[in-house]
CSV table of C-alpha atoms in Angstrom, one decimal:
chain,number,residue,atom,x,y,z
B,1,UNK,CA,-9.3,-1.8,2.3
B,2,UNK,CA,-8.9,-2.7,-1.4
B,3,UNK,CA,-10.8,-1.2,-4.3
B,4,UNK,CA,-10.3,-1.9,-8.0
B,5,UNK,CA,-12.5,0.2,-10.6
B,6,UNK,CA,-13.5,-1.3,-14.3
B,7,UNK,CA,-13.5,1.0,-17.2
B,8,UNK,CA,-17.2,0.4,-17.4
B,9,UNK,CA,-17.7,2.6,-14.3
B,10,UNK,CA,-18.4,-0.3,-12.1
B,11,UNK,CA,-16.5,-0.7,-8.9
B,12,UNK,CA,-16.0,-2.7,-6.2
B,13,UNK,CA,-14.8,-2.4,-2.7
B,14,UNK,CA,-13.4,-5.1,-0.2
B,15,UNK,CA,-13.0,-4.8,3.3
B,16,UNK,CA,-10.3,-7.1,5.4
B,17,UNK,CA,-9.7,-7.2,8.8
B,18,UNK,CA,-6.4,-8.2,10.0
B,19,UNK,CA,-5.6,-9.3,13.8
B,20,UNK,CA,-2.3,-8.6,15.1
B,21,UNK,CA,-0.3,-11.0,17.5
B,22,UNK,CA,1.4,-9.7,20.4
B,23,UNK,CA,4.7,-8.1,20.2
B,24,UNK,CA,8.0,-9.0,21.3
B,25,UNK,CA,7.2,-6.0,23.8
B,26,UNK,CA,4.0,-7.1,25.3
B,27,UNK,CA,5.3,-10.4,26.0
B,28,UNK,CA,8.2,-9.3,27.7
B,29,UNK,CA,6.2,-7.1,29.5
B,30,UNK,CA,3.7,-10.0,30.5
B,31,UNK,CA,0.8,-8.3,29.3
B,32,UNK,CA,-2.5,-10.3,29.0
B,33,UNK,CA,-2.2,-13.0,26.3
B,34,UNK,CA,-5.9,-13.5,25.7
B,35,UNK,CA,-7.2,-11.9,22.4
B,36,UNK,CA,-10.2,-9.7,22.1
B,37,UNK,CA,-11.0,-11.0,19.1
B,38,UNK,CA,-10.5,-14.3,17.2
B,39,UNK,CA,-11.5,-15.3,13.3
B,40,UNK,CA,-14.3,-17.4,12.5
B,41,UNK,CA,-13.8,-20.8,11.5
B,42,UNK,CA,-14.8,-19.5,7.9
B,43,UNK,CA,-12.9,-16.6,8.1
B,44,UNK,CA,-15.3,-14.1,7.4
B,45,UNK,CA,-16.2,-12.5,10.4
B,46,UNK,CA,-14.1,-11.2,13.5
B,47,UNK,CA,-15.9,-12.4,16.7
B,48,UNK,CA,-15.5,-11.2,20.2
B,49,UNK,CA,-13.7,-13.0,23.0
B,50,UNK,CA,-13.3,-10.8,25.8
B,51,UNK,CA,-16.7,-9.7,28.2
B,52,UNK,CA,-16.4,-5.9,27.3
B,53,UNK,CA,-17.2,-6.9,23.8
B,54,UNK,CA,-19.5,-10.0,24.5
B,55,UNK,CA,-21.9,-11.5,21.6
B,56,UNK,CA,-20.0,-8.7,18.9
B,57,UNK,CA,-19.2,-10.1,16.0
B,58,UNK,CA,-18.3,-8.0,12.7
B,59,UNK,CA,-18.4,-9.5,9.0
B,60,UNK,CA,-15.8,-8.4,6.3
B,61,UNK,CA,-14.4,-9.9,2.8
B,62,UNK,CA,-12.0,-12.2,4.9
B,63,UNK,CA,-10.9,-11.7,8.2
B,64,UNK,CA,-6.6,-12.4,8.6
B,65,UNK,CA,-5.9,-14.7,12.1
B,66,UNK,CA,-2.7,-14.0,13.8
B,67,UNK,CA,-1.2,-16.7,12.7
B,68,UNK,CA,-1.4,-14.8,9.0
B,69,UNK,CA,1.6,-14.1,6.9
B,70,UNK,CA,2.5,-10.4,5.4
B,71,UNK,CA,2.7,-12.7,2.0
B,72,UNK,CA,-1.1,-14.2,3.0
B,73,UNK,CA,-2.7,-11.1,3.6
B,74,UNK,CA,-0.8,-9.7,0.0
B,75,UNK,CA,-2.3,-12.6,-2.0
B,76,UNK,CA,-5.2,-12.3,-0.7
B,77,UNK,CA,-6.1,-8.7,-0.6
B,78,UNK,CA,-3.6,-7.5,-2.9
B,79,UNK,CA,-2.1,-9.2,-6.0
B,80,UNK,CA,-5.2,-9.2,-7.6
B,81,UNK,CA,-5.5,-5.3,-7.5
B,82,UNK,CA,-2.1,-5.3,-8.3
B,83,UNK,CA,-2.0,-7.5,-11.4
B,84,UNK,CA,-5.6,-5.7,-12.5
B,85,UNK,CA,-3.7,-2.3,-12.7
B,86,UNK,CA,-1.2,-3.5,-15.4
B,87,UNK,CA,-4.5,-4.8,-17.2
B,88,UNK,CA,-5.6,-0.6,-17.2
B,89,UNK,CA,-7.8,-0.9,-14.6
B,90,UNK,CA,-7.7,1.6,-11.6
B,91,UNK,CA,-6.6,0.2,-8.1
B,92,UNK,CA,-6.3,1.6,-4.5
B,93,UNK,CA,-4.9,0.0,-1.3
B,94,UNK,CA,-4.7,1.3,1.8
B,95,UNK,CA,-4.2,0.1,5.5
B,96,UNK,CA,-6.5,1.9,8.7
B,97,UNK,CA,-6.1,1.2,12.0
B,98,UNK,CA,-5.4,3.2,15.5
B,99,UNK,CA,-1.9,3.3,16.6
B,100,UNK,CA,0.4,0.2,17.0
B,101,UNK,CA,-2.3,-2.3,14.9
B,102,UNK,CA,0.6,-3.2,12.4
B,103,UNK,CA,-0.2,-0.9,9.7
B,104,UNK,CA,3.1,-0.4,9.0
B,105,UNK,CA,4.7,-3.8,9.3
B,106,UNK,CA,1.7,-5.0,6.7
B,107,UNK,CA,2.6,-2.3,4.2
B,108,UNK,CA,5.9,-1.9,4.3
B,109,UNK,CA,7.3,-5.4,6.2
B,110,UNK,CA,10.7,-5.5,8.4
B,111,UNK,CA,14.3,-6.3,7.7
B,112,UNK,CA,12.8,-10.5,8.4
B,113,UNK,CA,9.7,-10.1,6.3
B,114,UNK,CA,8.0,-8.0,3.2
B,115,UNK,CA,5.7,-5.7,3.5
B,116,UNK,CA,2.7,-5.6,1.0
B,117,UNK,CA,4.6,-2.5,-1.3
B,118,UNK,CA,7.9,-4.5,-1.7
B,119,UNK,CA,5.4,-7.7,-2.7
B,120,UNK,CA,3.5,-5.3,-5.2
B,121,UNK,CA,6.4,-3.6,-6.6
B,122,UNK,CA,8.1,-6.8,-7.1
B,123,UNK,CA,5.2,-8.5,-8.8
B,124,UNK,CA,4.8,-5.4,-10.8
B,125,UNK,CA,8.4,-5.5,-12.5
B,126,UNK,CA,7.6,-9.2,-13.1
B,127,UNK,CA,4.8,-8.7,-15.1
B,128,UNK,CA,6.6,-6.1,-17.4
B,129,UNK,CA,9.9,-8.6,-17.9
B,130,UNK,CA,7.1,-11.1,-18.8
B,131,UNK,CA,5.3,-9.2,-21.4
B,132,UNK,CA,8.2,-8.0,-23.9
B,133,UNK,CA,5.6,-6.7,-26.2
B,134,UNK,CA,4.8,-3.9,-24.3
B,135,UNK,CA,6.6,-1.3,-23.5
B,136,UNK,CA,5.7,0.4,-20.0
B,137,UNK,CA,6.4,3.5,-18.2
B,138,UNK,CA,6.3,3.6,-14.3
B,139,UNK,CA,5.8,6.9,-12.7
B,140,UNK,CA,5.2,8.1,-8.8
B,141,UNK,CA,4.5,10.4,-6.4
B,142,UNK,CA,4.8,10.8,-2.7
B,143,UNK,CA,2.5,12.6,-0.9
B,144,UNK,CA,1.0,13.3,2.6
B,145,UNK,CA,-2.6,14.8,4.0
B,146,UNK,CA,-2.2,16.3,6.9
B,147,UNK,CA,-4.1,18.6,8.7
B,148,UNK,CA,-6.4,19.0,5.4
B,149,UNK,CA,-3.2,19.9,3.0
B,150,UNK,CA,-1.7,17.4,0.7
B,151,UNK,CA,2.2,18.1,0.9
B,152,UNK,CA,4.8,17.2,-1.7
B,153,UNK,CA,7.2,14.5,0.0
B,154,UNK,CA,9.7,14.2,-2.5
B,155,UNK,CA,10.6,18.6,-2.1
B,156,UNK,CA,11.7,20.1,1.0
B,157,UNK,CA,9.6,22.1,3.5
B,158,UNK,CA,10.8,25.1,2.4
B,159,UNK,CA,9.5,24.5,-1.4
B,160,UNK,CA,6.0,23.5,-0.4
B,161,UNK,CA,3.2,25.5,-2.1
B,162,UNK,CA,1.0,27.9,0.8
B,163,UNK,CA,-2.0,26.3,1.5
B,164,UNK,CA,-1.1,22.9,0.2
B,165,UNK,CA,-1.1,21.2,-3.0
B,166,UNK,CA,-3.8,21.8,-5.4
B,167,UNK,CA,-5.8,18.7,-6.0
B,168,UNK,CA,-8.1,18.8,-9.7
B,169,UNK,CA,-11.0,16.9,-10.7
B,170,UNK,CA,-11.8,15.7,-14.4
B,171,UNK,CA,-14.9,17.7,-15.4
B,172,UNK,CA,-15.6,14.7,-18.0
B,173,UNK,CA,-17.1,11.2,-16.5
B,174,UNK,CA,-14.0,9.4,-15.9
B,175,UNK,CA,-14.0,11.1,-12.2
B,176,UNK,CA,-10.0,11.2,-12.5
B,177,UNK,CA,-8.6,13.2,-10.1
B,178,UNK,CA,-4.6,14.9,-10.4
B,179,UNK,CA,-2.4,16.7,-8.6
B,180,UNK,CA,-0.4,18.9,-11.2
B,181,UNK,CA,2.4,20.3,-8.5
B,182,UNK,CA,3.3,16.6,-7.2
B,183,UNK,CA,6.6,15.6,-8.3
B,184,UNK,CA,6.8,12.6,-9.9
B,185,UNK,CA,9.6,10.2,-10.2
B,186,UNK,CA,9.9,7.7,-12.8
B,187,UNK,CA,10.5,4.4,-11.4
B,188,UNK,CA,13.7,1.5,-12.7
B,189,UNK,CA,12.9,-1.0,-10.9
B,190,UNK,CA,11.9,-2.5,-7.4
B,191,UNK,CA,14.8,-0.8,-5.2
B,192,UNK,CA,14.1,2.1,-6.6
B,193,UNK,CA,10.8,2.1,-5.6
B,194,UNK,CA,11.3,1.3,-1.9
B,195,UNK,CA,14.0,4.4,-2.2
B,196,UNK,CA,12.0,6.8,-3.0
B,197,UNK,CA,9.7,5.5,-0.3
B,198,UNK,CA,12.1,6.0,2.4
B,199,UNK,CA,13.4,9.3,0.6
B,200,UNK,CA,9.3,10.9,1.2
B,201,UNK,CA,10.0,9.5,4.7
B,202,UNK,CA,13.5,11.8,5.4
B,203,UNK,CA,15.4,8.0,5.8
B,204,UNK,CA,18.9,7.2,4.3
B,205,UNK,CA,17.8,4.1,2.2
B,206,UNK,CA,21.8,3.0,2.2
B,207,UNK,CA,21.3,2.4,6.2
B,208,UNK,CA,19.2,-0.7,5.4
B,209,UNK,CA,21.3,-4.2,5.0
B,210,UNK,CA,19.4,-4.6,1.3
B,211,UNK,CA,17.1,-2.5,-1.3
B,212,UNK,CA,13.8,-5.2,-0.4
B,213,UNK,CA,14.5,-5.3,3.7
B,214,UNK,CA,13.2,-2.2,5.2
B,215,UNK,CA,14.5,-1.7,9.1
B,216,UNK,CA,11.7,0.4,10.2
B,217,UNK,CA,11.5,-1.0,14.0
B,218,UNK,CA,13.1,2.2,15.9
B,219,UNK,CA,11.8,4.9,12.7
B,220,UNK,CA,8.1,6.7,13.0
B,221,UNK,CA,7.2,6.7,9.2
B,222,UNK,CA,5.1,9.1,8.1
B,223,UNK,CA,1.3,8.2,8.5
B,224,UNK,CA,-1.8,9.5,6.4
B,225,UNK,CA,0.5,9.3,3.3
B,226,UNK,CA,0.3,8.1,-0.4
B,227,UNK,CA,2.2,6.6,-2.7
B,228,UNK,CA,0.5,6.7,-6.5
B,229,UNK,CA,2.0,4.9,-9.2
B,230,UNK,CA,1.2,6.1,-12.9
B,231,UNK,CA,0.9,3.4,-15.1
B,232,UNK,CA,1.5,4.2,-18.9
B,233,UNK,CA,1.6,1.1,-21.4
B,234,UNK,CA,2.1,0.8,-25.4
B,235,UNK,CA,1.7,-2.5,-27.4
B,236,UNK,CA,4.5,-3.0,-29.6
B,237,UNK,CA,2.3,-5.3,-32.0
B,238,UNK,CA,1.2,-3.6,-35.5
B,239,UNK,CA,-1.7,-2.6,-34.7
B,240,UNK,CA,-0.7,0.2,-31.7
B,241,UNK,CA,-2.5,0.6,-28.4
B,242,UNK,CA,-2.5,2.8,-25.4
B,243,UNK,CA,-3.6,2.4,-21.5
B,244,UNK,CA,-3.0,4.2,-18.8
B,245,UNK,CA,-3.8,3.5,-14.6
B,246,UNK,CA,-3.2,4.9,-11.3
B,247,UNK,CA,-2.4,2.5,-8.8
């Protein structure tokens, strides 16, 4: 699900549905190699091919077949958000799904493929070496809802506040919301990024064979988390301006 809000107050929300392929697992297994569901020929719906789900058929902003890159579905349903929130705009991603749907391989990739937050962070550090008159300032936190508390990643157990972080709303109209306790991490560059990723996650990132391949196959990363990137950006031209997103 992707949503990207204006500073009108407008937003917009888009829903994609992605179908996985079998794994290396199921085929070795020789489980069943018909799909329950299948794209449309326009991509827009999900329709059903099995009888327990006869006649269904579900419509969403584009529907991913299995034949879909991890860089497809990050074109599609991604870049744009991502290149919006260096613009000042507000942007959220995040992947649903029940257990072994491929949440993780389309957010964070393998040591073959990337993941749509190595794309992202990428594309981000692009844009700022292609707009030297700004100057920008990249800041994150890690952070995971569990149980109905929002812990700190980046601290250790034993420094986590009782009863969870506290979460604050903006009494004005901007509807901003901040988390004052977080720790937040400013960010170098791309590597970085995917480091302190795998710190939140309690993984050594010098195990992995480079800073953009993740090995996550035998690793249980964390789920319900979130990564927030602070966005801050000055122009460098006479006349000085300010912006600021969460992404």
């Amino acid at each position: 699900m992707a949503e990207a809000s204006s500073q009108g107050g407008g937003a917009a929300v888009c829903v994609y549905s992605r179908i996985r392929p079998f794994t290396v697992e199921e085929v070795r297994r020789g489980d069943s190699q018909e799909y329950a569901w299948a794209a449309s020929p326009d991509h827009l719906e999900v329709e059903a091919q099995s009888k327990f789900h006869q006649g269904q058929r579900f419509r969403f902003d584009h529907v991913f077949d299995v034949d879909a890159s991890n860089s497809t579905v990050y074109e599609t349903a991604a870049k744009p958000l991502i290149l919006a929130s260096m613009e000042g705009f507000n942007a959220t991603l995040f992947a649903s799904g029940v257990t072994s749907a491929g949440k993780t391989y389309t957010m964070l990739g393998n040591e073959e493929v990337d993941g749509i937050m190595t794309l992202a962070f990428q594309d981000v550090f692009d844009y700022i070496e292609e707009h030297p008159e700004r100057e920008f300032l990249l800041r994150c936190s890690f952070l995971e809802l569990y149980n109905e508390k929002l812990r700190d990643l980046l601290v250790p157990e034993n420094e986590q506040p009782e009863g969870g972080l506290t979460i604050v709303t903006a009494v004005d109209d901007s509807g901003s919301v901040e988390i004052p306790e977080a720790t937040q991490v400013i960010l170098e560059d791309p590597s970085h990024a995917l480091e302190v990723i795998m710190r939140g996650n309690g993984l050594p990132h010098e195990s992995f064979p480079s800073p953009f391949y993740l090995v996550l196959l035998s690793v249980i990363v964390l789920s319900h988390s979130l990564f927030r990137t602070y966005i801050h950006t000055l122009s460098l031209s006479l006349f000085l301006s300010y912006t600021h997103s969460h992404m």
